Amino acid sequence: MLRNRLIDAARRMKPILCGVQSLRSLSQGAPSKLTTIEVDDKSGIATLSMNQPPVNTLTMELMHDLIDSINQIESNRSRGLILTSSNDKVFSAGLDLNELLNPEVERFKLFWTRFQDLWLALHLCGIPTAAAINGHAPAAGCVLATACEYRVMLPDLSIGIHATRFSFVISKWMMHSYQSVLPRRIVERALNQGKLFATQEALEVGLVDEVSSSKEEALSKCAAFVATFDKANPLARSLTKRMCRDPDVRDLLKDRSADLKDCVDYVTSSHFQEGLCNHLKGLKNRK
Amino acid sequence: MLRNRLIDAARRMKPILCGVQSLRSLSQGAPSKLTTIEVDDKSGIATLSMNQPPVNTLTMELMHDLIDSINQIESNRSRGLILTSSNDKVFSAGLDLNELLNPEVERFKLFWTRFQDLWLALHLCGIPTAAAINGHAPAAGCVLATACEYRVMLPDLSIGIHATRFSFVISKWMMHSYQSVLPRRIVERALNQGKLFATQEALEVGLVDEVSSSKEEALSKCAAFVATFDKANPLARSLTKRMCRDPDVRDLLKDRSADLKDCVDYVTSSHFQEGLCNHLKGLKNRK
Amino acid sequence: MLRNRLIDAARRMKPILCGVQSLRSLSQGAPSKLTTIEVDDKSGIATLSMNQPPVNTLTMELMHDLIDSINQIESNRSRGLILTSSNDKVFSAGLDLNELLNPEVERFKLFWTRFQDLWLALHLCGIPTAAAINGHAPAAGCVLATACEYRVMLPDLSIGIHATRFSFVISKWMMHSYQSVLPRRIVERALNQGKLFATQEALEVGLVDEVSSSKEEALSKCAAFVATFDKANPLARSLTKRMCRDPDVRDLLKDRSADLKDCVDYVTSSHFQEGLCNHLKGLKNRK
């Protein structure tokens, strides 16, 4: 049941995730434009950098390139994947809120489906994953970090899913991503508050595993984490990770359109549009 | 799926919870007799006090008044609800065990249904909730405290679900209430032992969040907790809380009669009646 | 629903677990050969020792004797069960890997079913259980320890499920056994790494509850744990434990053949056989 279902599930998963690729033709093997991949020849670890100025907002294009890069790193049998940012102030600012403001429904459906794809690609990535969080990681930036297996963060930054602050209600799978890292009581309170954890707080509750003083050190700590799997058989490790994460993805994989419909209905409600509008005005006034 | 089901669920929930009100006519807006509500004009926070001498035993009447008060506070759009006791020695002594001793089945069904109603009303309350635990909180007293989102307790008190000590086997939803606050391993052990945690122990495991030296300070800490939600959109917060707590209530809402039947069968068994009888004799002898 | 289903489940469980006994005739009440039972007349606690030289490998026979001993202790209404080893270096070395190497399918099915039986017998044992871990507890040795309610360990030992190191993918119920003791994040990482925790690390994450300097002290700490249930009604305690552990065993009890089929398919795959072969060669070379 378990292990074979897992293998089957893994097989079935790929086409779902790769569907997005048809939208953009990719030069074979070449790094895509909004992400860069550097593979360390010695360790075999691939560092995947988000590289969309100014703040790595998760636009349709950046998400496309991230999914493509994750798939590429996974299929190249790299020893591990480290997610980081080319920008030393922001890891990722989260989803492009402009896609949520008065959205054209068909486009928004593509946008949300791509975010599902991105999370699934990272959360279920067959190789060891770690995040070197060298800048702020609010909202979907935090979701990407929690989809990794390990998190190293630089000081004086913030991380958390602050969706309630802009009237958004996250999907259940985003909650599962948080709960895979933090205890139930902490998750509920943080989600309800829309809490952004300072680096030190994040370390204390376990949202990040280590704090490092530089990006270089963060990358090196992430590489040390990847090396902790050296004695594990890679396929057995991959199937075991899949078993542990199966409860997080089960509902979404069983019925992706349900999450999509629900999200469309909520995002197009006047309640949310008003809340988002006020939030965006507040951000503008602060500038 | 999620968010809309939540809104639907919230709509459907109300009539279930309010069904109980038909049993007693209430003067509009007036505080009921066994509970008092004080709203702080400045903060908008409502303090709900249990006020049934001598030890706030959860009788049919006190539970009725609590449900009514919770609904009233929620529909008045208060900024938060703080549950406390007028009695400085006992927060609540738990369910009225006389209702469990040789019960008349139809009355016991009403009693247990009301306890389900009370827990649902508090656990799913749409506004922020906190408990200022200014006296002992055994058994159902602890269940009420865990249904809140935050707990502040005074020193040298005890809290815990000690049901196994009087031969009772709690319902799964009471276990979920405990597990929403404490880790699985701690919950199993405490339930099996019938453990009552001293204030300091409760703080260490996370069953309470803060200790305060006076009731006044406890109320003020609870108010500070309610204020942590100031930046969150209230409806988004409410739907997010509902999503987090959905796994706790799902089984009960799906089939309330199953829990009721199971409880009636157990409570009317000779095994339980003997155990309860011995427990009550023990309590009498101690006096 | 709950409590009565529990009683029913408990009734139904016995024949499943006892099926194994027909394979070997047992002299009534006599201790079986590979395990010994010592009952303390004063405390009423039974100490069950694994006694198969050299390292308490879980062979078909040792598992048979363990199941039989657990059932015997449970039906004799002992006050508690302490699991330990006669061997001061190894608690249990885990499953007999020879049964996994090029297995004859029908025999392997018996072997795996017996391991299921053993875990169910210990995990659902009606009386309080504790493990005095006086030697290394890798793989299935750790699973036995986590099936108990309390763990006391001697210094400078190792414990953990290191299955990925020999290419094995554990069953979901073994993961549940781990998750009943440790937080989700710790479990996933440890399983993926095939991590063996040193005594002190195991204490820090909560995999063991106490460290003791001698086997005698470990047994005495386990006895003190059993005594923490003195105020609980034994049947109510047993049903409450069963309710807490129901999510762990539900899938397995619903369809034991699914887990069996899945395990057979995986163990007989060339991928696993190669991985196991390499692991066994590595062990030989180290000697």
mmCIF file of C-alpha atoms in Angstrom, chain A residues 119 123 142-148 151 161 171-182 187 207 245 248, chain C residues 184:
data_model
loop_
_atom_site.group_PDB
_atom_site.id
_atom_site.type_symbol
_atom_site.label_atom_id
_atom_site.label_comp_id
_atom_site.label_asym_id
_atom_site.label_seq_id
_atom_site.Cartn_x
_atom_site.Cartn_y
_atom_site.Cartn_z
ATOM 1 C CA TRP A 119 4.821 24.399 -3.359
ATOM 2 C CA HIS A 123 7.656 20.270 -0.596
ATOM 3 C CA CYS A 142 7.858 31.875 4.452
ATOM 4 C CA VAL A 143 5.841 29.121 2.746
ATOM 5 C CA LEU A 144 8.793 28.425 0.438
ATOM 6 C CA ALA A 145 11.132 28.295 3.431
ATOM 7 C CA THR A 146 8.887 25.872 5.353
ATOM 8 C CA ALA A 147 8.624 23.606 2.302
ATOM 9 C CA CYS A 148 12.379 23.010 2.667
ATOM 10 C CA ARG A 151 16.285 26.724 7.499
ATOM 11 C CA ILE A 161 2.684 34.067 7.223
ATOM 12 C CA SER A 171 -5.228 27.469 2.001
ATOM 13 C CA LYS A 172 -5.116 24.387 4.185
ATOM 14 C CA TRP A 173 -1.940 23.160 2.506
ATOM 15 C CA MET A 174 -0.134 26.373 3.498
ATOM 16 C CA MET A 175 -1.192 25.694 7.085
ATOM 17 C CA HIS A 176 0.141 22.134 6.730
ATOM 18 C CA SER A 177 3.454 23.522 5.528
ATOM 19 C CA TYR A 178 3.649 25.633 8.702
ATOM 20 C CA GLN A 179 2.547 22.726 10.900
ATOM 21 C CA SER A 180 5.225 20.471 9.429
ATOM 22 C CA VAL A 181 7.717 22.740 11.192
ATOM 23 C CA LEU A 182 5.975 24.251 14.232
ATOM 24 C CA VAL A 187 0.878 27.829 14.267
ATOM 25 C CA LEU A 207 10.771 28.053 12.636
ATOM 26 C CA ARG A 245 4.789 14.569 3.917
ATOM 27 C CA ASP A 248 0.275 17.487 4.006
ATOM 28 C CA ARG C 184 6.729 15.908 13.509
#
